[in-house]
């Protein structure tokens, strides 16, 4: 899908992006050639540090896809997925709101200058007291909760706030991440006591939120959660509370191969089923992170070592599970299976079953196992596409390998931007 030139124009002309170098590359082979040209730069040749390339045209394209498939649902980009300031500025220029989980995330969004506090949801159901006080100071007045103690904290430190009750997604247990089972979301039997507590504290509960878990594959999870949300709306009415009006469907979307279309049509159908009348009055929001960030960033890593054992090839690269691949480990959606890479060089036709290690002395720091690669040599580069989600966000300097040193180069393609020179 071609992006609407207007979307990209908005990004390129955003005041917060001015001063950034944005390289416009020719449509077809331009992207790989750009990476090759970066590798030849002195600053890269001197250190061989890994680097990221952020493709703004891809971000604009994703926003067009979102608006096309979920026109009623306003995205609040989940900052934790990738807090890169250029990406945040681009999302702001595209009209997105922001889901922040901490004081520092709120600060980084407000510091863009173009986003007011009304475009931010503090979507962490358990917040530090000092962060709540900060939200009150800057006027971030929408947050989530799933415990009685949180109601009490809000009453004390930010009584101007409105609340969304965070529900446990009914299909959580079937989502790939078992860890998500117990941490977040009110159980069905907890909804009434939580609503009563907010009522007693005189803090308005204006709606419901849930999050089905990142990269969800079972899209029925959205329908089940929207059904549960409807039940909570009805409970609130029965308790004599003002009609709820916000439905926040969280994140979990991926951009790849029709999966977004499928998830979006599941969401649309469930909203139509469970909120048929409320629709005109209903405020629909979402908190996509991965959807916007994942495919926008490409990572280039340098091969720093090699070992041959019979037919097997082993390579060391200068990024691994304590750096950009941390998310794959922490979120259990990788284990060396999800990440896919391609060599920039290595023209041999023959391929070898290869292991790719990260640079640290942790023996678990393995990026890929049994992955077929052509014969490569030390100082070749391995390129990882789709590395924007939960990657650089897990900054670390474990073992002295400091991922904050990685540069990000910003590009877009000429095809999606009409008014380039
Ligand atoms: C992390 C998070 C998201 C974003 O999830 P993605 O899978 O990246 O879309 C959305 N909402 C909440 C509450 C989150 O914690």
Short mmCIF file of C-alpha atoms and ligand atoms in Angstrom, two decimals:
data_model
loop_
_atom_site.label_atom_id
_atom_site.label_comp_id
_atom_site.label_asym_id
_atom_site.label_seq_id
_atom_site.Cartn_x
_atom_site.Cartn_y
_atom_site.Cartn_z
CA UNK A 1 0.00 0.00 0.00
CA UNK A 2 1.36 3.39 -1.01
CA UNK A 3 1.29 5.93 1.75
CA UNK A 4 -0.77 9.03 1.30
CA UNK A 5 1.77 11.74 0.39
CA UNK A 6 -0.04 14.07 2.80
CA UNK A 7 0.80 11.85 5.78
CA UNK A 8 4.46 11.85 5.01
CA UNK A 9 4.41 15.55 4.28
CA UNK A 10 3.01 16.12 7.76
CA UNK A 11 5.87 14.11 9.22
CA UNK A 12 8.56 15.85 7.20
CA UNK A 13 7.23 19.29 8.05
CA UNK A 14 6.77 18.64 11.76
CA UNK A 15 8.52 21.40 13.70
CA UNK A 16 10.07 18.84 16.04
CA UNK A 17 11.76 17.13 13.11
CA UNK A 18 13.39 20.21 11.66
CA UNK A 19 17.11 20.14 12.12
CA UNK A 20 17.15 16.34 11.81
CA UNK A 21 18.95 15.00 8.78
CA UNK A 22 16.46 12.96 6.80
CA UNK A 23 17.95 11.17 3.83
CA UNK A 24 15.58 10.59 0.93
CA UNK A 25 16.58 7.49 -1.02
CA UNK A 26 15.38 6.37 -4.45
CA UNK A 27 12.49 3.97 -4.44
CA UNK A 28 13.81 0.58 -5.46
CA UNK A 29 17.21 -0.51 -4.27
CA UNK A 30 17.74 2.68 -2.33
CA UNK A 31 17.38 1.29 1.16
CA UNK A 32 20.20 -1.26 0.98
CA UNK A 33 22.42 1.22 -0.79
CA UNK A 34 21.78 3.69 1.99
CA UNK A 35 22.87 1.13 4.60
CA UNK A 36 26.01 0.45 2.58
CA UNK A 37 26.75 4.17 2.45
CA UNK A 38 26.35 4.49 6.24
CA UNK A 39 28.80 1.64 6.78
CA UNK A 40 31.38 3.57 4.78
CA UNK A 41 31.03 6.67 6.95
CA UNK A 42 34.10 7.45 9.05
CA UNK A 43 32.23 7.40 12.32
CA UNK A 44 31.00 3.89 11.59
CA UNK A 45 34.29 2.62 10.18
CA UNK A 46 36.10 3.86 13.29
CA UNK A 47 34.00 1.96 15.81
CA UNK A 48 31.96 -0.63 13.85
CA UNK A 49 29.13 0.10 16.29
CA UNK A 50 25.74 -1.29 15.30
CA UNK A 51 23.28 1.33 14.08
CA UNK A 52 19.58 1.71 13.38
CA UNK A 53 17.83 3.11 10.32
CA UNK A 54 14.38 4.62 10.91
CA UNK A 55 12.16 4.73 7.81
CA UNK A 56 9.65 7.59 8.23
CA UNK A 57 7.80 6.70 5.04
CA UNK A 58 7.01 3.34 6.61
CA UNK A 59 5.59 5.06 9.71
CA UNK A 60 3.37 7.34 7.61
CA UNK A 61 2.25 4.30 5.63
CA UNK A 62 1.30 2.45 8.82
CA UNK A 63 -0.77 5.40 10.01
CA UNK A 64 -2.63 5.37 6.71
CA UNK A 65 -3.30 1.66 7.19
CA UNK A 66 -4.54 2.25 10.72
CA UNK A 67 -6.90 5.03 9.69
CA UNK A 68 -8.16 2.92 6.82
CA UNK A 69 -8.91 -0.17 8.93
CA UNK A 70 -9.86 1.33 12.28
CA UNK A 71 -11.10 4.82 11.39
CA UNK A 72 -13.08 5.18 14.62
CA UNK A 73 -10.25 4.10 16.92
CA UNK A 74 -7.79 6.80 17.92
CA UNK A 75 -4.26 5.44 18.41
CA UNK A 76 -2.26 6.40 21.50
CA UNK A 77 1.24 5.18 20.63
CA UNK A 78 2.71 3.06 23.47
CA UNK A 79 5.97 4.90 24.15
CA UNK A 80 7.66 2.01 25.94
CA UNK A 81 7.79 0.01 22.70
CA UNK A 82 10.32 2.42 21.23
CA UNK A 83 10.86 5.88 22.72
CA UNK A 84 13.08 7.14 19.88
CA UNK A 85 12.47 10.93 19.80
CA UNK A 86 12.19 11.10 16.00
CA UNK A 87 9.57 8.36 16.01
CA UNK A 88 7.67 10.19 18.77
CA UNK A 89 7.80 13.42 16.76
CA UNK A 90 6.59 11.60 13.65
CA UNK A 91 3.70 10.02 15.56
CA UNK A 92 2.81 13.42 16.98
CA UNK A 93 2.81 14.95 13.48
CA UNK A 94 0.53 12.15 12.32
CA UNK A 95 -1.97 13.09 15.01
CA UNK A 96 -1.41 10.18 17.36
CA UNK A 97 -1.93 10.35 21.10
CA UNK A 98 0.49 8.68 23.50
CA UNK A 99 0.31 5.91 26.09
CA UNK A 100 2.88 6.64 28.78
CA UNK A 101 3.75 4.37 31.68
CA UNK A 102 5.99 6.63 33.75
CA UNK A 103 6.92 10.21 34.52
CA UNK A 104 9.91 10.14 32.17
CA UNK A 105 7.75 8.94 29.27
CA UNK A 106 5.25 11.75 29.89
CA UNK A 107 8.16 14.22 30.00
CA UNK A 108 9.57 13.01 26.70
CA UNK A 109 6.18 13.38 24.97
CA UNK A 110 5.51 16.84 26.43
CA UNK A 111 9.01 17.95 25.49
CA UNK A 112 8.07 17.52 21.81
CA UNK A 113 6.25 20.80 22.33
CA UNK A 114 3.42 19.95 19.96
CA UNK A 115 1.49 17.53 22.16
CA UNK A 116 -0.75 18.70 25.00
CA UNK A 117 -1.51 16.65 28.11
CA UNK A 118 -4.96 15.82 26.73
CA UNK A 119 -3.26 13.63 24.12
CA UNK A 120 -1.65 11.47 26.80
CA UNK A 121 -3.03 8.55 28.78
CA UNK A 122 -1.05 7.43 31.83
CA UNK A 123 -1.77 3.80 31.12
CA UNK A 124 0.03 2.10 33.97
CA UNK A 125 -2.47 0.61 36.44
CA UNK A 126 0.07 0.79 39.29
CA UNK A 127 1.88 4.10 39.40
CA UNK A 128 4.53 5.54 41.69
CA UNK A 129 3.17 8.21 43.98
CA UNK A 130 5.67 10.79 42.74
CA UNK A 131 4.68 10.04 39.14
CA UNK A 132 0.99 10.57 39.99
CA UNK A 133 1.84 13.94 41.55
CA UNK A 134 3.76 14.86 38.41
CA UNK A 135 0.80 13.89 36.19
CA UNK A 136 -1.40 16.16 38.31
CA UNK A 137 1.05 19.06 37.88
CA UNK A 138 1.18 18.83 34.10
CA UNK A 139 -2.51 17.99 33.64
CA UNK A 140 -2.38 14.42 32.40
CA UNK A 141 -5.87 13.57 33.58
CA UNK A 142 -6.61 10.08 32.29
CA UNK A 143 -5.21 6.92 33.84
CA UNK A 144 -6.02 3.26 34.46
CA UNK A 145 -6.43 1.23 37.64
CA UNK A 146 -7.09 -2.35 38.70
CA UNK A 147 -6.72 -2.24 42.50
CA UNK A 148 -8.31 -0.54 45.50
CA UNK A 149 -4.98 0.88 46.60
CA UNK A 150 -4.58 2.67 43.29
CA UNK A 151 -7.96 4.40 43.78
CA UNK A 152 -6.73 5.62 47.15
CA UNK A 153 -3.46 6.94 45.66
CA UNK A 154 -5.35 8.81 42.93
CA UNK A 155 -7.81 10.24 45.46
CA UNK A 156 -4.92 11.57 47.51
CA UNK A 157 -2.62 12.88 44.82
CA UNK A 158 -4.64 13.50 41.66
CA UNK A 159 -8.38 13.79 42.36
CA UNK A 160 -8.88 15.68 39.05
CA UNK A 161 -8.03 12.51 37.17
CA UNK A 162 -10.52 10.34 35.32
CA UNK A 163 -10.14 6.59 35.39
CA UNK A 164 -10.44 3.65 33.05
CA UNK A 165 -10.89 0.32 34.80
CA UNK A 166 -8.34 -2.13 33.40
CA UNK A 167 -9.91 -5.52 32.87
CA UNK A 168 -8.04 -8.77 32.65
CA UNK A 169 -8.30 -9.93 29.07
CA UNK A 170 -10.41 -13.12 29.23
CA UNK A 171 -8.18 -14.96 26.79
CA UNK A 172 -4.97 -13.91 28.51
CA UNK A 173 -4.19 -17.45 29.53
CA UNK A 174 -4.10 -18.53 25.91
CA UNK A 175 -1.86 -15.71 24.80
CA UNK A 176 1.73 -16.75 24.32
CA UNK A 177 3.01 -14.90 27.35
CA UNK A 178 2.14 -16.82 30.48
CA UNK A 179 3.72 -14.08 32.57
CA UNK A 180 0.89 -11.73 31.68
CA UNK A 181 -1.62 -13.98 33.47
CA UNK A 182 -1.60 -12.47 36.91
CA UNK A 183 -0.02 -9.06 36.76
CA UNK A 184 -2.59 -6.78 35.12
CA UNK A 185 -6.31 -6.39 35.01
CA UNK A 186 -9.29 -6.71 37.32
CA UNK A 187 -10.91 -10.15 37.55
CA UNK A 188 -14.65 -10.22 36.78
CA UNK A 189 -15.57 -10.46 40.48
CA UNK A 190 -13.37 -7.46 41.30
CA UNK A 191 -15.11 -5.04 38.94
CA UNK A 192 -17.99 -4.07 41.24
CA UNK A 193 -15.86 -3.44 44.36
CA UNK A 194 -13.42 -1.37 42.27
CA UNK A 195 -16.19 0.72 40.72
CA UNK A 196 -17.74 1.25 44.16
CA UNK A 197 -14.42 2.39 45.59
CA UNK A 198 -13.96 4.95 42.83
CA UNK A 199 -17.55 6.09 43.30
CA UNK A 200 -16.95 6.56 47.03
CA UNK A 201 -13.74 8.48 46.32
CA UNK A 202 -15.67 10.64 43.82
CA UNK A 203 -13.32 9.88 40.99
CA UNK A 204 -15.14 9.37 37.69
CA UNK A 205 -14.63 6.03 35.97
CA UNK A 206 -15.21 7.07 32.37
CA UNK A 207 -14.54 3.75 30.70
CA UNK A 208 -12.75 0.45 30.35
CA UNK A 209 -9.34 -0.59 29.11
CA UNK A 210 -7.61 -3.89 28.43
CA UNK A 211 -4.46 -5.09 26.70
CA UNK A 212 -4.47 -8.53 25.13
CA UNK A 213 -0.66 -8.87 25.16
CA UNK A 214 1.94 -8.00 22.59
CA UNK A 215 1.95 -9.65 19.14
CA UNK A 216 -1.25 -11.51 19.96
CA UNK A 217 -2.00 -14.24 17.45
CA UNK A 218 -5.43 -15.23 18.64
CA UNK A 219 -7.50 -12.25 17.50
CA UNK A 220 -10.57 -13.65 19.29
CA UNK A 221 -8.88 -12.18 22.37
CA UNK A 222 -10.10 -8.73 21.24
CA UNK A 223 -13.68 -9.91 20.87
CA UNK A 224 -13.66 -11.64 24.27
CA UNK A 225 -12.23 -8.52 25.93
CA UNK A 226 -14.75 -6.21 24.22
CA UNK A 227 -17.54 -8.48 25.46
CA UNK A 228 -16.12 -8.23 29.00
CA UNK A 229 -15.92 -4.45 28.59
CA UNK A 230 -19.60 -4.34 27.69
CA UNK A 231 -20.40 -6.24 30.91
CA UNK A 232 -18.42 -3.67 32.92
CA UNK A 233 -20.28 -0.79 31.20
CA UNK A 234 -23.57 -2.40 32.29
CA UNK A 235 -22.38 -2.97 35.86
CA UNK A 236 -21.45 0.69 36.16
CA UNK A 237 -24.91 1.76 34.98
CA UNK A 238 -26.50 -0.64 37.46
CA UNK A 239 -24.46 0.95 40.24
CA UNK A 240 -25.97 4.31 39.28
CA UNK A 241 -22.73 5.69 37.89
CA UNK A 242 -22.76 8.05 34.89
CA UNK A 243 -22.74 6.21 31.55
CA UNK A 244 -19.22 5.14 30.63
CA UNK A 245 -18.01 6.48 27.27
CA UNK A 246 -14.43 5.33 26.69
CA UNK A 247 -13.38 1.94 25.36
CA UNK A 248 -9.61 1.49 25.21
CA UNK A 249 -8.66 -1.68 23.33
CA UNK A 250 -4.94 -1.54 24.19
CA UNK A 251 -2.21 -2.82 21.87
CA UNK A 252 -1.03 -6.18 20.60
CA UNK A 253 -1.30 -5.47 16.85
CA UNK A 254 1.35 -6.49 14.35
CA UNK A 255 1.75 -4.96 10.92
CA UNK A 256 2.71 -8.07 8.97
CA UNK A 257 0.94 -9.85 6.13
CA UNK A 258 -2.74 -9.27 6.59
CA UNK A 259 -2.63 -9.93 10.32
CA UNK A 260 -3.56 -6.33 11.09
CA UNK A 261 -6.51 -6.47 8.70
CA UNK A 262 -7.74 -9.62 10.41
CA UNK A 263 -7.35 -8.20 13.92
CA UNK A 264 -9.00 -4.94 12.87
CA UNK A 265 -12.02 -6.67 11.37
CA UNK A 266 -12.40 -8.75 14.55
CA UNK A 267 -12.35 -5.50 16.56
CA UNK A 268 -14.86 -3.78 14.27
CA UNK A 269 -17.22 -6.75 14.39
CA UNK A 270 -17.03 -7.03 18.20
CA UNK A 271 -17.71 -3.31 18.67
CA UNK A 272 -20.67 -3.59 16.32
CA UNK A 273 -21.99 -6.60 18.29
CA UNK A 274 -21.51 -5.37 21.83
CA UNK A 275 -21.85 -1.61 21.44
CA UNK A 276 -24.42 -1.25 18.68
CA UNK A 277 -26.22 1.82 20.07
CA UNK A 278 -23.41 3.46 21.99
CA UNK A 279 -21.27 3.73 18.88
CA UNK A 280 -21.84 7.41 18.08
CA UNK A 281 -21.17 8.44 21.68
CA UNK A 282 -18.47 5.92 22.36
CA UNK A 283 -14.91 7.17 22.48
CA UNK A 284 -12.71 4.46 21.02
CA UNK A 285 -9.00 4.45 21.68
CA UNK A 286 -6.11 2.00 21.36
CA UNK A 287 -2.51 1.78 22.52
CA UNK A 288 -0.56 0.28 19.62
CA UNK A 289 3.20 0.05 20.13
CA UNK A 290 4.61 -2.77 18.03
CA UNK A 291 2.31 -1.98 15.10
CA UNK A 292 3.96 1.39 14.44
CA UNK A 293 7.51 0.71 15.62
CA UNK A 294 8.43 -2.79 14.53
CA UNK A 295 8.88 -2.51 10.78
CA UNK A 296 10.04 1.11 10.90
CA UNK A 297 13.51 0.27 12.21
CA UNK A 298 16.29 -1.82 10.67
CA UNK A 299 19.35 -2.79 12.69
CA UNK A 300 22.83 -3.25 11.22
CA UNK A 301 25.36 -5.25 13.24
CA UNK A 302 29.00 -6.01 12.59
CA UNK A 303 30.46 -9.52 12.58
CA UNK A 304 33.26 -9.37 15.14
CA UNK A 305 34.27 -13.03 15.27
CA UNK A 306 33.96 -16.38 13.54
CA UNK A 307 34.58 -20.07 14.30
CA UNK A 308 34.25 -23.03 11.95
CA UNK A 309 33.34 -26.43 13.41
CA UNK A 310 33.07 -28.94 10.61
CA UNK A 311 30.18 -27.89 8.43
CA UNK A 312 28.82 -25.52 11.07
CA UNK A 313 29.58 -21.82 11.08
CA UNK A 314 29.55 -19.68 14.19
CA UNK A 315 29.61 -15.89 14.18
CA UNK A 316 29.79 -13.25 16.90
CA UNK A 317 28.04 -9.94 16.28
CA UNK A 318 28.24 -6.81 18.42
CA UNK A 319 24.63 -6.80 19.62
CA UNK A 320 22.65 -9.49 21.38
CA UNK A 321 20.19 -10.44 24.09
CA UNK A 322 21.47 -7.76 26.45
CA UNK A 323 20.96 -5.14 23.73
CA UNK A 324 18.50 -4.97 20.86
CA UNK A 325 17.42 -8.60 21.21
CA UNK A 326 16.50 -8.22 24.89
CA UNK A 327 12.83 -7.88 24.04
CA UNK A 328 12.76 -11.19 22.26
CA UNK A 329 13.98 -12.85 25.42
CA UNK A 330 11.95 -10.84 27.93
CA UNK A 331 8.74 -11.12 25.92
CA UNK A 332 9.35 -14.75 24.98
CA UNK A 333 8.43 -14.12 21.40
CA UNK A 334 11.88 -14.89 20.08
CA UNK A 335 14.31 -17.36 21.60
CA UNK A 336 16.35 -17.05 18.48
CA UNK A 337 13.41 -17.97 16.27
CA UNK A 338 11.74 -14.67 15.55
CA UNK A 339 14.70 -12.59 14.54
CA UNK A 340 15.55 -12.90 10.91
CA UNK A 341 18.60 -11.39 9.37
CA UNK A 342 20.32 -11.05 6.06
CA UNK A 343 23.96 -10.51 5.30
CA UNK A 344 24.91 -7.36 3.49
CA UNK A 345 27.82 -9.16 1.86
CA UNK A 346 28.47 -12.89 1.44
CA UNK A 347 27.80 -13.73 -2.14
CA UNK A 348 28.59 -17.45 -1.99
CA UNK A 349 25.75 -19.64 -3.25
CA UNK A 350 26.45 -22.29 -0.66
CA UNK A 351 24.71 -21.84 2.70
CA UNK A 352 25.72 -23.22 6.09
CA UNK A 353 23.80 -23.91 9.26
CA UNK A 354 24.99 -21.01 11.37
CA UNK A 355 24.87 -19.88 14.96
CA UNK A 356 24.98 -16.16 15.69
CA UNK A 357 26.20 -15.14 19.14
CA UNK A 358 25.89 -11.80 20.91
CA UNK A 359 29.07 -10.08 22.14
CA UNK A 360 28.80 -10.59 25.91
CA UNK A 361 30.35 -13.30 28.05
CA UNK A 362 26.93 -14.68 28.96
CA UNK A 363 26.74 -18.13 27.39
CA UNK A 364 23.00 -17.60 26.88
CA UNK A 365 23.69 -14.58 24.66
CA UNK A 366 22.69 -16.37 21.43
CA UNK A 367 20.81 -14.54 18.69
CA UNK A 368 20.18 -17.30 16.14
CA UNK A 369 20.70 -21.06 16.04
CA UNK A 370 20.68 -23.33 12.99
CA UNK A 371 20.07 -20.35 10.73
CA UNK A 372 21.12 -20.74 7.08
CA UNK A 373 23.63 -18.14 5.99
CA UNK A 374 26.18 -17.93 3.20
CA UNK A 375 29.83 -18.01 4.19
CA UNK A 376 30.63 -14.74 5.93
CA UNK A 377 33.83 -13.24 7.22
CA UNK A 378 34.78 -11.08 10.16
CA UNK A 379 33.84 -7.44 9.47
CA UNK A 380 30.86 -8.31 7.25
CA UNK A 381 27.55 -6.78 8.36
CA UNK A 382 24.36 -8.60 9.33
CA UNK A 383 21.13 -6.67 8.82
CA UNK A 384 18.02 -7.29 10.94
CA UNK A 385 14.78 -5.84 9.55
CA UNK A 386 11.70 -5.28 11.75
CA UNK A 387 13.79 -4.39 14.78
CA UNK A 388 11.83 -1.40 16.07
CA UNK A 389 9.71 -3.01 18.79
CA UNK A 390 11.04 -3.69 22.27
CA UNK A 391 14.62 -3.50 21.02
CA UNK A 392 16.58 -0.32 21.73
CA UNK A 393 13.98 0.37 24.44
CA UNK A 394 15.77 -2.22 26.61
CA UNK A 395 18.91 -0.09 26.81
CA UNK A 396 21.73 -1.80 28.66
CA UNK A 397 25.45 -1.64 29.12
CA UNK A 398 25.83 -5.16 30.49
CA UNK A 399 29.39 -6.36 30.27
CA UNK A 400 30.38 -2.94 28.95
CA UNK A 401 28.49 -3.26 25.65
CA UNK A 402 26.61 0.02 25.72
CA UNK A 403 23.62 0.09 23.40
CA UNK A 404 23.03 3.82 23.96
CA UNK A 405 26.01 4.37 21.69
CA UNK A 406 24.06 3.10 18.66
CA UNK A 407 23.18 5.89 16.21
CA UNK A 408 19.85 6.11 14.43
CA UNK A 409 19.85 7.35 10.82
CA UNK A 410 16.54 8.69 9.55
CA UNK A 411 15.41 8.03 5.98
CA UNK A 412 12.41 7.97 3.73
CA UNK A 413 11.92 6.88 0.15
CA UNK A 414 11.36 9.31 -2.70
CA UNK A 415 8.34 7.35 -3.91
CA UNK A 416 6.27 8.21 -0.87
CA UNK A 417 7.25 11.86 -0.69
CA UNK A 418 6.23 13.91 -3.70
CA UNK A 419 7.85 17.26 -3.06
CA UNK A 420 11.50 16.32 -2.71
CA UNK A 421 14.09 18.08 -4.76
C1 LIG B 1 2.95 -2.34 26.26
C2 LIG B 1 1.54 -1.91 26.25
C3 LIG B 1 0.90 -1.64 25.04
C4 LIG B 1 1.56 -1.80 23.69
O1 LIG B 1 1.56 -3.13 23.27
P1 LIG B 1 2.02 -3.52 21.78
O2 LIG B 1 1.93 -5.00 21.76
O3 LIG B 1 3.40 -3.04 21.59
O4 LIG B 1 1.05 -2.90 20.85
C5 LIG B 1 -0.40 -1.18 25.09
N1 LIG B 1 -1.04 -1.01 26.27
C6 LIG B 1 -0.46 -1.28 27.45
C7 LIG B 1 -1.20 -1.06 28.70
C8 LIG B 1 0.84 -1.74 27.48
O5 LIG B 1 1.42 -2.03 28.65
#
